[in-house]
Amino acid sequence: MKIDILLGLQWGDEGKGKIVDVVTPDYDVVARFQGGPNAGHSLEFNGIRHVLHIIPSGIFHKEKTNIIGNGVVIDPITFEEEINALVKMGLTPTDNLLISKKAHLIMPTHKLLDAAQEAKKGAGKIGSTLKGIGPTYTDKTARSGLRVCDLYSDNFEEKYQHLLELHKETLRQYQYDYSETLPELETRWKQSLVTLRKFKAIDSEYVLYEYLQEGRRILAEGAQGTLLDLEFGAYPFVTSSNTIAAGAFTGLGLDPHFAGKVIGIVKAYCTRVGSGPFPTELFDETGERLRTIGNEFGATTGRPRRCGWLDLVALKYALMIDGVTDIALTKADVMSDFETIKVCTAYKVNGELTNRMPTENDVKIEPVFTELPGWKEDISKCQSYAELPQVFKDYIRYIEEFTGTKISIVSVGPDRTATIFRD
Ligand code: GDP
Ligand code: IMO
Ligand code: MG
């Protein structure tokens, strides 16, 4: 049995949550492998929109098992809020959600450190979601973090206090006043641990291995996007985890031989929240149109997303690194009444043409565009590939030929039902 990986190929918010929800019926298990509450995965069905941050997007399918893997960082407060929302809907997540004992915990002070560090960076700030992601992964790699398994140990409080003191010391160095915010945050955090402790904590690597031996089908769900990867994004304008396909193996403890399909989610244009290079960014009315029609406002922070044309240079880079076998193309419906649609097919870096992404952030990238005809038809009601306008099919074929990768899924709206599978 193989494990399929589903992940974003741009700067996040490609529509991963929606597609995971749609393909979950094909799997027995959905397992998140990295990131934390910086993620906001939206999905819609029966006229209701849901946003998940830490919980895998297969949770609405009651009979499927969902796992929060070791690579994820958990904020117990956000976790509790998400659980409460699910329970209100009549779900019983304690039945089908398991959590890796090795997942790290985001402490209140991690969030304050995130804010303090961002403030210190001034104009060079990353635009972090301020959910404590960077500081928590920093403690993980510094080998001083708190893990889910610590919740059940006798010296949990001692470990917590030790780390708390270290964090306070750093906050003081940043001249960050935590006296007003921290006490309340700590109270809420400690209360929320009650909810977290109700869930079954597992050695997820063993459990997943057993599942595979039993022939169960597993989907690994990524967060953020390949271009925000710690190694391969435009460092330092990245997140603090491995968002690429390889991250699924470390984030779940899997043997790479089990790799099956790699489903890469691609938005038909590009968006980015936070700072960092964005070669095809639009600062004009077209960018505004994409933002308005596409409702491009962060699912986690509400921030307006920067918008621009599809960048095929960056996409090819992501396809190469992730070993993508299938693309799911989302949100082309947003451009339904566009006269023409541009795609970036090369960069001019310091005046020289290239099809590679530069590592340095201080170089000037000029995108080279190819202009394609718009389909000028509402595609959001199409239910089959045959129903799609020929001009849109030509656009799909253009991307497939340019990237050498098949577009197997076409999403034409936020709802579950607005999804077209080819073949
Ligand atoms: P994720 O982080 O990759 O799960 O994506 P987000 O949920 O942050 O952002 C994607 C947004 O686009 C959400 O509001 C989705 O409901 C919406 N969405 C997903 N697929 C489509 C689509 O094909 N068309 C339209 N119009 N909206 C979509
Ligand atoms: P999903 O899973 C879009 C961005 C932030 C910031 C940078 C670092 O919904 O696609 P962090 O909080 O991780 O330290 O922020 O990464 N970022 C995202 N952008 N979608 C996300 O998740 C993101 N998670 C982090 O805006 O630029
Ligand atoms: Mg999102």
CSV table of C-alpha atoms and ligand atoms in Angstrom, one decimal:
chain,number,residue,atom,x,y,z
A,1,MET,CA,0.0,0.0,0.0
A,2,LYS,CA,1.2,3.5,-0.8
A,3,ILE,CA,0.9,6.8,0.9
A,4,ASP,CA,-0.2,9.8,-1.2
A,5,ILE,CA,1.0,13.3,-0.4
A,6,LEU,CA,-1.1,16.4,-1.0
A,7,LEU,CA,0.7,19.8,-0.7
A,8,GLY,CA,0.7,23.4,-2.0
A,9,LEU,CA,3.0,24.3,-4.8
A,10,GLN,CA,3.0,28.1,-4.3
A,11,TRP,CA,3.0,30.4,-1.3
A,12,GLY,CA,0.2,28.7,0.6
A,13,ASP,CA,-3.6,29.1,0.3
A,14,GLU,CA,-3.8,27.2,-2.9
A,15,GLY,CA,-7.0,25.4,-1.8
A,16,LYS,CA,-5.4,22.4,0.0
A,17,GLY,CA,-8.2,22.1,2.6
A,18,LYS,CA,-10.9,21.9,-0.1
A,19,ILE,CA,-9.1,19.3,-2.2
A,20,VAL,CA,-8.2,17.1,0.9
A,21,ASP,CA,-11.9,17.1,1.9
A,22,VAL,CA,-12.9,16.2,-1.6
A,23,VAL,CA,-10.5,13.3,-2.0
A,24,THR,CA,-10.8,11.9,1.5
A,25,PRO,CA,-13.4,9.3,0.5
A,26,ASP,CA,-10.6,7.6,-1.5
A,27,TYR,CA,-8.5,7.2,1.7
A,28,ASP,CA,-8.8,5.6,5.2
A,29,VAL,CA,-6.5,8.0,7.0
A,30,VAL,CA,-5.6,11.7,6.6
A,31,ALA,CA,-2.4,12.8,8.4
A,32,ARG,CA,-1.0,16.4,8.7
A,33,PHE,CA,2.8,16.4,8.5
A,34,GLN,CA,4.0,19.9,9.4
A,35,GLY,CA,3.1,23.5,10.2
A,36,GLY,CA,0.6,24.5,12.9
A,37,PRO,CA,-2.0,27.2,13.4
A,38,ASN,CA,-0.3,29.4,10.8
A,39,ALA,CA,-2.3,27.3,8.4
A,40,GLY,CA,-5.9,28.1,7.5
A,41,HIS,CA,-7.5,25.4,5.4
A,42,SER,CA,-11.0,26.2,4.2
A,43,LEU,CA,-13.6,23.8,3.0
A,44,GLU,CA,-17.2,24.1,2.1
A,45,PHE,CA,-20.2,21.8,2.0
A,46,ASN,CA,-24.0,22.2,2.5
A,47,GLY,CA,-23.6,25.9,2.3
A,48,ILE,CA,-21.3,26.1,5.4
A,49,ARG,CA,-17.6,27.2,5.3
A,50,HIS,CA,-15.1,25.7,7.8
A,51,VAL,CA,-11.6,26.8,8.5
A,52,LEU,CA,-9.1,24.3,10.1
A,53,HIS,CA,-5.7,25.3,11.4
A,54,ILE,CA,-4.2,22.2,13.1
A,55,ILE,CA,-6.8,19.5,12.6
A,56,PRO,CA,-6.5,17.5,9.3
A,57,SER,CA,-9.0,18.4,6.6
A,58,GLY,CA,-10.4,14.8,6.5
A,59,ILE,CA,-12.1,15.4,9.9
A,60,PHE,CA,-15.6,15.9,8.4
A,61,HIS,CA,-15.7,12.3,7.2
A,62,LYS,CA,-16.6,10.6,10.4
A,63,GLU,CA,-15.5,7.1,9.4
A,64,LYS,CA,-12.0,8.3,8.5
A,65,THR,CA,-9.0,8.4,10.9
A,66,ASN,CA,-7.2,11.7,11.1
A,67,ILE,CA,-3.7,12.1,12.6
A,68,ILE,CA,-1.7,15.1,13.7
A,69,GLY,CA,1.8,14.0,12.9
A,70,ASN,CA,5.1,14.6,14.8
A,71,GLY,CA,6.1,17.4,12.4
A,72,VAL,CA,3.2,19.6,13.4
A,73,VAL,CA,3.3,22.2,16.2
A,74,ILE,CA,0.2,22.4,18.3
A,75,ASP,CA,-1.2,25.4,20.1
A,76,PRO,CA,-3.6,23.9,22.7
A,77,ILE,CA,-5.8,27.0,22.7
A,78,THR,CA,-6.4,27.0,18.9
A,79,PHE,CA,-6.8,23.2,19.1
A,80,GLU,CA,-9.5,23.5,21.7
A,81,GLU,CA,-11.3,26.2,19.7
A,82,GLU,CA,-11.3,24.0,16.6
A,83,ILE,CA,-12.5,21.0,18.6
A,84,ASN,CA,-15.3,23.0,20.2
A,85,ALA,CA,-16.5,24.2,16.7
A,86,LEU,CA,-16.5,20.6,15.5
A,87,VAL,CA,-18.4,19.3,18.5
A,88,LYS,CA,-21.0,22.1,18.0
A,89,MET,CA,-21.6,20.6,14.5
A,90,GLY,CA,-22.4,17.3,16.1
A,91,LEU,CA,-19.0,15.6,15.4
A,92,THR,CA,-17.1,13.6,18.0
A,93,PRO,CA,-13.5,14.2,17.1
A,94,THR,CA,-12.2,12.2,20.1
A,95,ASP,CA,-13.4,9.1,18.0
A,96,ASN,CA,-11.4,9.7,14.9
A,97,LEU,CA,-8.5,12.1,15.7
A,98,LEU,CA,-5.2,10.8,17.0
A,99,ILE,CA,-2.1,12.9,17.9
A,100,SER,CA,1.5,12.1,17.7
A,101,LYS,CA,3.2,12.0,21.1
A,102,LYS,CA,6.2,13.6,19.4
A,103,ALA,CA,4.4,16.7,18.1
A,104,HIS,CA,5.7,19.9,19.8
A,105,LEU,CA,3.6,22.3,21.8
A,106,ILE,CA,3.3,26.1,21.2
A,107,MET,CA,3.5,27.9,24.5
A,108,PRO,CA,2.0,31.4,25.1
A,109,THR,CA,5.6,32.8,25.3
A,110,HIS,CA,6.3,31.3,21.8
A,111,LYS,CA,3.6,33.6,20.5
A,112,LEU,CA,5.0,36.6,22.4
A,113,LEU,CA,8.5,35.8,21.1
A,114,ASP,CA,7.2,35.7,17.6
A,115,ALA,CA,5.8,39.2,18.0
A,116,ALA,CA,8.9,40.5,19.7
A,117,GLN,CA,11.2,39.1,17.0
A,118,GLU,CA,9.1,40.5,14.2
A,119,ALA,CA,8.9,43.9,15.8
A,120,LYS,CA,12.7,43.9,16.1
A,121,LYS,CA,13.1,43.1,12.4
A,122,GLY,CA,11.4,46.4,11.4
A,123,ALA,CA,11.2,46.8,7.6
A,124,GLY,CA,12.8,43.3,7.2
A,125,LYS,CA,10.0,41.6,8.9
A,126,ILE,CA,8.8,38.2,7.5
A,127,GLY,CA,5.1,38.9,8.0
A,128,SER,CA,4.7,36.0,10.3
A,129,THR,CA,1.2,34.9,11.3
A,130,LEU,CA,2.4,35.5,14.9
A,131,LYS,CA,1.2,32.1,15.9
A,132,GLY,CA,4.5,31.2,17.5
A,133,ILE,CA,5.6,28.9,14.7
A,134,GLY,CA,9.2,30.1,14.4
A,135,PRO,CA,10.0,30.2,18.1
A,136,THR,CA,8.5,26.7,18.6
A,137,TYR,CA,10.4,25.1,15.8
A,138,THR,CA,13.5,27.0,17.1
A,139,ASP,CA,13.1,25.3,20.5
A,140,LYS,CA,12.5,22.0,18.8
A,141,THR,CA,15.8,22.2,16.9
A,142,ALA,CA,17.5,23.6,20.0
A,143,ARG,CA,16.3,20.4,21.8
A,144,SER,CA,14.5,22.2,24.5
A,145,GLY,CA,10.9,22.1,23.3
A,146,LEU,CA,7.8,20.6,25.0
A,147,ARG,CA,6.1,17.7,23.3
A,148,VAL,CA,2.7,16.1,23.6
A,149,CYS,CA,4.1,13.2,25.5
A,150,ASP,CA,5.3,15.6,28.2
A,151,LEU,CA,1.7,16.4,29.0
A,152,TYR,CA,1.5,12.9,30.6
A,153,SER,CA,4.8,13.1,32.5
A,154,ASP,CA,5.1,13.9,36.2
A,155,ASN,CA,7.6,16.7,35.5
A,156,PHE,CA,5.5,18.5,32.9
A,157,GLU,CA,5.2,21.6,35.1
A,158,GLU,CA,8.9,21.6,35.9
A,159,LYS,CA,9.7,21.5,32.2
A,160,TYR,CA,7.2,24.2,31.4
A,161,GLN,CA,8.5,26.5,34.0
A,162,HIS,CA,12.1,26.0,32.9
A,163,LEU,CA,11.3,26.9,29.3
A,164,LEU,CA,9.1,29.8,30.5
A,165,GLU,CA,11.9,31.4,32.4
A,166,LEU,CA,14.2,31.1,29.4
A,167,HIS,CA,11.6,32.7,27.2
A,168,LYS,CA,11.0,35.5,29.7
A,169,GLU,CA,14.6,36.3,29.7
A,170,THR,CA,14.7,36.5,26.0
A,171,LEU,CA,11.6,38.7,26.0
A,172,ARG,CA,13.3,41.1,28.4
A,173,GLN,CA,16.3,41.3,26.1
A,174,TYR,CA,13.9,42.3,23.4
A,175,GLN,CA,12.4,44.9,25.8
A,176,TYR,CA,9.1,43.3,25.2
A,177,ASP,CA,6.6,43.9,28.0
A,178,TYR,CA,4.7,40.7,28.7
A,179,SER,CA,3.3,41.6,32.1
A,180,GLU,CA,-0.2,42.4,30.9
A,181,THR,CA,-0.7,39.7,28.2
A,182,LEU,CA,1.1,36.7,29.6
A,183,PRO,CA,-0.9,35.9,32.7
A,184,GLU,CA,-4.2,35.6,30.9
A,185,LEU,CA,-2.7,33.7,28.0
A,186,GLU,CA,-1.1,31.3,30.4
A,187,THR,CA,-4.4,30.7,32.2
A,188,ARG,CA,-6.2,30.0,29.0
A,189,TRP,CA,-3.4,27.8,27.8
A,190,LYS,CA,-3.4,25.6,30.9
A,191,GLN,CA,-7.2,25.3,30.8
A,192,SER,CA,-7.0,24.2,27.2
A,193,LEU,CA,-4.7,21.3,28.0
A,194,VAL,CA,-7.7,19.5,29.5
A,195,THR,CA,-9.1,19.2,26.0
A,196,LEU,CA,-5.8,18.1,24.4
A,197,ARG,CA,-5.4,15.4,27.0
A,198,LYS,CA,-8.7,13.9,26.1
A,199,PHE,CA,-7.3,12.7,22.7
A,200,LYS,CA,-5.4,9.6,22.2
A,201,ALA,CA,-1.6,10.3,22.0
A,202,ILE,CA,0.1,7.8,19.8
A,203,ASP,CA,3.5,6.8,18.3
A,204,SER,CA,2.2,7.7,14.9
A,205,GLU,CA,5.1,6.3,13.0
A,206,TYR,CA,4.3,2.8,14.3
A,207,VAL,CA,0.5,3.3,13.8
A,208,LEU,CA,1.0,4.5,10.2
A,209,TYR,CA,3.3,1.6,9.5
A,210,GLU,CA,0.8,-0.9,10.8
A,211,TYR,CA,-2.0,0.8,8.8
A,212,LEU,CA,0.1,0.4,5.6
A,213,GLN,CA,0.7,-3.3,6.4
A,214,GLU,CA,-3.0,-3.7,6.8
A,215,GLY,CA,-3.6,-2.2,3.4
A,216,ARG,CA,-5.1,1.1,4.6
A,217,ARG,CA,-4.9,4.0,2.2
A,218,ILE,CA,-3.2,7.1,3.7
A,219,LEU,CA,-3.1,10.7,2.5
A,220,ALA,CA,-0.5,13.1,3.9
A,221,GLU,CA,-1.7,16.7,4.1
A,222,GLY,CA,0.8,19.5,3.9
A,223,ALA,CA,0.4,23.1,5.1
A,224,GLN,CA,1.8,26.3,3.7
A,225,GLY,CA,3.4,25.8,0.2
A,226,THR,CA,6.6,24.7,-1.4
A,227,LEU,CA,7.8,28.3,-1.9
A,228,LEU,CA,7.6,28.9,1.8
A,229,ASP,CA,9.8,25.9,2.6
A,230,LEU,CA,12.5,26.5,5.1
A,231,GLU,CA,15.2,25.2,2.7
A,232,PHE,CA,13.8,26.1,-0.7
A,233,GLY,CA,11.7,29.1,-0.2
A,234,ALA,CA,13.2,32.6,-0.5
A,235,TYR,CA,15.0,32.5,2.8
A,236,PRO,CA,14.4,34.2,5.3
A,237,PHE,CA,10.9,34.9,3.9
A,238,VAL,CA,9.8,31.4,4.7
A,239,THR,CA,8.1,29.4,7.4
A,240,SER,CA,10.0,27.3,9.8
A,241,SER,CA,9.2,23.8,8.6
A,242,ASN,CA,9.7,21.6,5.5
A,243,THR,CA,6.6,22.1,3.5
A,244,ILE,CA,7.9,20.0,0.5
A,245,ALA,CA,7.0,16.4,-0.2
A,246,ALA,CA,10.1,15.2,1.7
A,247,GLY,CA,8.6,16.8,4.8
A,248,ALA,CA,5.9,14.2,4.8
A,249,PHE,CA,8.5,11.5,5.5
A,250,THR,CA,10.1,13.3,8.4
A,251,GLY,CA,6.8,14.8,9.6
A,252,LEU,CA,5.2,11.4,9.9
A,253,GLY,CA,8.1,9.0,10.2
A,254,LEU,CA,7.5,7.2,6.9
A,255,ASP,CA,9.7,5.0,4.8
A,256,PRO,CA,10.1,6.8,1.4
A,257,HIS,CA,9.5,3.5,-0.4
A,258,PHE,CA,5.8,3.9,0.5
A,259,ALA,CA,5.5,7.1,-1.6
A,260,GLY,CA,2.6,7.0,-4.0
A,261,LYS,CA,1.0,9.9,-5.8
A,262,VAL,CA,2.1,13.5,-5.0
A,263,ILE,CA,-0.8,15.8,-5.6
A,264,GLY,CA,0.3,19.4,-6.0
A,265,ILE,CA,-2.3,22.1,-5.5
A,266,VAL,CA,-1.9,25.1,-7.8
A,267,LYS,CA,-4.0,28.2,-7.9
A,268,ALA,CA,-4.6,29.5,-11.4
A,269,TYR,CA,-2.9,32.8,-10.3
A,270,CYS,CA,-0.5,33.5,-7.4
A,271,THR,CA,-1.1,34.9,-4.0
A,272,ARG,CA,1.2,35.6,-1.1
A,273,VAL,CA,0.7,36.9,2.4
A,274,GLY,CA,3.5,38.5,4.3
A,275,SER,CA,6.8,39.8,2.9
A,276,GLY,CA,9.3,38.3,0.4
A,277,PRO,CA,9.9,38.2,-3.3
A,278,PHE,CA,6.9,37.8,-5.6
A,279,PRO,CA,8.0,38.2,-9.2
A,280,THR,CA,4.6,38.3,-10.9
A,281,GLU,CA,2.9,40.5,-8.3
A,282,LEU,CA,0.3,42.9,-9.7
A,283,PHE,CA,0.0,46.4,-8.1
A,284,ASP,CA,-2.7,47.5,-10.5
A,285,GLU,CA,-6.4,47.1,-11.0
A,286,THR,CA,-6.0,43.5,-12.2
A,287,GLY,CA,-4.4,42.5,-8.9
A,288,GLU,CA,-7.3,44.2,-7.1
A,289,ARG,CA,-9.8,42.2,-9.3
A,290,LEU,CA,-8.1,38.9,-8.4
A,291,ARG,CA,-8.2,39.9,-4.7
A,292,THR,CA,-11.9,40.9,-4.8
A,293,ILE,CA,-13.3,38.2,-7.0
A,294,GLY,CA,-11.1,35.5,-5.5
A,295,ASN,CA,-11.8,36.7,-1.9
A,296,GLU,CA,-8.1,36.8,-1.3
A,297,PHE,CA,-8.0,37.5,2.4
A,298,GLY,CA,-6.1,35.3,4.9
A,299,ALA,CA,-8.1,32.4,6.4
A,300,THR,CA,-5.9,32.7,9.5
A,301,THR,CA,-5.2,36.4,9.9
A,302,GLY,CA,-7.7,38.1,7.6
A,303,ARG,CA,-4.8,40.0,5.9
A,304,PRO,CA,-5.3,40.9,2.2
A,305,ARG,CA,-3.3,38.6,0.1
A,306,ARG,CA,-0.9,40.0,-2.5
A,307,CYS,CA,-2.0,38.8,-5.9
A,308,GLY,CA,-0.3,38.2,-9.3
A,309,TRP,CA,-0.2,36.1,-12.4
A,310,LEU,CA,0.6,32.4,-12.4
A,311,ASP,CA,4.4,32.0,-12.3
A,312,LEU,CA,5.4,28.9,-14.3
A,313,VAL,CA,9.1,29.3,-13.4
A,314,ALA,CA,8.3,29.0,-9.7
A,315,LEU,CA,5.8,26.2,-10.4
A,316,LYS,CA,8.4,24.1,-12.3
A,317,TYR,CA,10.8,24.5,-9.4
A,318,ALA,CA,8.1,23.3,-7.0
A,319,LEU,CA,7.2,20.3,-9.3
A,320,MET,CA,10.9,19.3,-9.5
A,321,ILE,CA,11.4,19.4,-5.7
A,322,ASP,CA,8.2,17.7,-4.8
A,323,GLY,CA,8.1,15.0,-7.5
A,324,VAL,CA,4.5,15.9,-8.3
A,325,THR,CA,2.6,13.3,-10.2
A,326,ASP,CA,-0.7,15.1,-10.4
A,327,ILE,CA,-1.8,18.8,-10.3
A,328,ALA,CA,-5.1,20.0,-8.9
A,329,LEU,CA,-5.8,23.4,-10.4
A,330,THR,CA,-7.9,25.7,-8.3
A,331,LYS,CA,-9.7,29.0,-8.7
A,332,ALA,CA,-9.6,29.4,-12.4
A,333,ASP,CA,-13.3,30.4,-12.1
A,334,VAL,CA,-12.1,33.6,-10.5
A,335,MET,CA,-10.7,34.7,-14.0
A,336,SER,CA,-13.9,33.8,-15.8
A,337,ASP,CA,-14.5,37.2,-17.4
A,338,PHE,CA,-10.8,38.1,-18.0
A,339,GLU,CA,-10.2,39.2,-21.6
A,340,THR,CA,-6.7,37.7,-21.5
A,341,ILE,CA,-4.6,35.8,-18.9
A,342,LYS,CA,-0.9,36.1,-18.5
A,343,VAL,CA,1.5,33.4,-17.3
A,344,CYS,CA,5.2,34.0,-16.5
A,345,THR,CA,7.3,31.7,-18.6
A,346,ALA,CA,10.8,33.0,-17.8
A,347,TYR,CA,12.6,35.5,-15.6
A,348,LYS,CA,15.1,38.3,-16.6
A,349,VAL,CA,17.5,38.4,-13.7
A,350,ASN,CA,19.9,41.3,-13.8
A,351,GLY,CA,19.0,41.6,-17.5
A,352,GLU,CA,19.7,37.9,-18.3
A,353,LEU,CA,17.0,35.5,-19.4
A,354,THR,CA,16.7,32.4,-17.1
A,355,ASN,CA,14.2,29.7,-16.3
A,356,ARG,CA,15.7,29.2,-12.8
A,357,MET,CA,14.7,30.8,-9.5
A,358,PRO,CA,17.6,32.8,-8.0
A,359,THR,CA,18.7,32.0,-4.4
A,360,GLU,CA,19.6,35.6,-3.7
A,361,ASN,CA,16.8,38.0,-2.6
A,362,ASP,CA,18.6,41.1,-3.6
A,363,VAL,CA,18.4,40.5,-7.3
A,364,LYS,CA,15.9,42.2,-9.6
A,365,ILE,CA,13.6,39.7,-11.2
A,366,GLU,CA,11.6,40.8,-14.2
A,367,PRO,CA,8.9,38.3,-15.2
A,368,VAL,CA,8.6,37.5,-18.9
A,369,PHE,CA,4.9,36.9,-19.7
A,370,THR,CA,3.0,35.0,-22.3
A,371,GLU,CA,-0.5,36.2,-22.9
A,372,LEU,CA,-3.2,33.6,-23.4
A,373,PRO,CA,-6.9,34.3,-24.4
A,374,GLY,CA,-9.4,34.3,-21.5
A,375,TRP,CA,-12.4,31.9,-21.8
A,376,LYS,CA,-14.9,34.6,-20.9
A,377,GLU,CA,-17.5,32.1,-19.6
A,378,ASP,CA,-18.6,31.2,-16.1
A,379,ILE,CA,-17.0,27.8,-15.5
A,380,SER,CA,-18.2,27.5,-11.9
A,381,LYS,CA,-21.2,25.4,-12.7
A,382,CYS,CA,-19.4,22.9,-14.9
A,383,GLN,CA,-19.5,19.4,-13.6
A,384,SER,CA,-17.5,17.5,-16.1
A,385,TYR,CA,-14.4,18.2,-18.2
A,386,ALA,CA,-16.4,17.9,-21.4
A,387,GLU,CA,-18.5,20.9,-20.3
A,388,LEU,CA,-15.5,23.2,-19.9
A,389,PRO,CA,-15.0,25.8,-22.7
A,390,GLN,CA,-12.4,24.9,-25.3
A,391,VAL,CA,-10.3,28.0,-24.5
A,392,PHE,CA,-10.0,26.9,-20.9
A,393,LYS,CA,-9.1,23.4,-22.0
A,394,ASP,CA,-6.4,25.0,-24.2
A,395,TYR,CA,-5.1,26.9,-21.1
A,396,ILE,CA,-5.0,23.6,-19.2
A,397,ARG,CA,-3.1,22.0,-22.0
A,398,TYR,CA,-0.7,24.9,-22.2
A,399,ILE,CA,0.2,24.5,-18.5
A,400,GLU,CA,0.5,20.7,-18.8
A,401,GLU,CA,2.8,21.0,-21.8
A,402,PHE,CA,5.0,23.7,-20.2
A,403,THR,CA,5.3,21.8,-16.9
A,404,GLY,CA,5.2,18.2,-18.2
A,405,THR,CA,2.7,17.4,-15.5
A,406,LYS,CA,-0.9,16.3,-15.7
A,407,ILE,CA,-3.7,18.4,-14.3
A,408,SER,CA,-5.9,15.6,-12.9
A,409,ILE,CA,-8.3,17.7,-10.8
A,410,VAL,CA,-9.9,21.0,-11.7
A,411,SER,CA,-11.6,23.0,-8.9
A,412,VAL,CA,-14.1,25.6,-10.1
A,413,GLY,CA,-15.5,26.9,-6.8
A,414,PRO,CA,-15.0,26.6,-3.0
A,415,ASP,CA,-17.7,24.0,-2.5
A,416,ARG,CA,-17.0,20.2,-2.4
A,417,THR,CA,-19.3,19.7,-5.4
A,418,ALA,CA,-17.4,22.3,-7.6
A,419,THR,CA,-14.7,19.8,-8.5
A,420,ILE,CA,-14.0,18.1,-11.8
A,421,PHE,CA,-11.9,14.9,-12.0
A,422,ARG,CA,-10.4,14.0,-15.3
A,423,ASP,CA,-10.6,10.3,-16.2
B,1,GDP,P1,-5.4,26.3,1.8
B,1,GDP,O1,-4.7,27.0,2.9
B,1,GDP,O2,-4.5,25.9,0.7
B,1,GDP,O3,-6.4,25.3,2.3
B,1,GDP,O4,-6.4,27.5,1.2
B,1,GDP,P2,-7.3,28.6,1.9
B,1,GDP,O5,-8.4,27.9,2.5
B,1,GDP,O6,-6.4,29.4,2.8
B,1,GDP,O7,-7.6,29.5,0.7
B,1,GDP,C1,-8.3,29.0,-0.4
B,1,GDP,C2,-9.6,29.8,-0.6
B,1,GDP,O8,-10.2,29.6,-1.8
B,1,GDP,C3,-10.7,29.4,0.4
B,1,GDP,O9,-11.5,30.5,0.7
B,1,GDP,C4,-11.5,28.3,-0.4
B,1,GDP,O10,-12.8,28.2,0.1
B,1,GDP,C5,-11.4,28.9,-1.8
B,1,GDP,N1,-11.4,28.0,-2.9
B,1,GDP,C6,-10.8,26.7,-2.9
B,1,GDP,N2,-10.9,26.2,-4.2
B,1,GDP,C7,-11.6,27.2,-4.9
B,1,GDP,C8,-12.0,27.2,-6.3
B,1,GDP,O11,-11.7,26.4,-7.1
B,1,GDP,N3,-12.6,28.4,-6.7
B,1,GDP,C9,-12.9,29.4,-5.8
B,1,GDP,N4,-13.6,30.5,-6.3
B,1,GDP,N5,-12.6,29.3,-4.5
B,1,GDP,C10,-11.9,28.3,-4.1
B,2,IMO,P1,-1.8,27.5,4.6
B,2,IMO,O1,-1.6,26.1,5.1
B,2,IMO,C1,-0.1,31.4,3.4
B,2,IMO,C2,3.4,32.8,5.7
B,2,IMO,C3,3.2,34.0,6.5
B,2,IMO,C4,4.6,34.6,6.5
B,2,IMO,C5,5.5,33.3,6.5
B,2,IMO,C6,6.0,32.9,7.8
B,2,IMO,O2,-3.1,28.1,5.0
B,2,IMO,O3,-1.5,27.6,3.1
B,2,IMO,P2,4.9,31.9,10.0
B,2,IMO,O4,3.7,32.3,10.8
B,2,IMO,O5,4.9,30.5,9.5
B,2,IMO,O6,6.2,32.2,10.8
B,2,IMO,O7,4.9,32.9,8.7
B,2,IMO,O8,4.7,32.3,5.9
B,2,IMO,N1,2.4,31.7,5.9
B,2,IMO,C7,1.4,31.4,5.1
B,2,IMO,N2,0.9,32.0,4.0
B,2,IMO,N3,-0.7,30.2,3.9
B,2,IMO,C8,-0.3,29.6,5.0
B,2,IMO,O9,-0.7,28.4,5.4
B,2,IMO,C9,0.8,30.2,5.7
B,2,IMO,N4,1.5,29.9,6.8
B,2,IMO,C10,2.5,30.8,6.9
B,2,IMO,O10,2.2,34.9,6.0
B,2,IMO,O11,4.8,35.2,5.2
B,3,MG,MG,-4.7,28.9,3.9
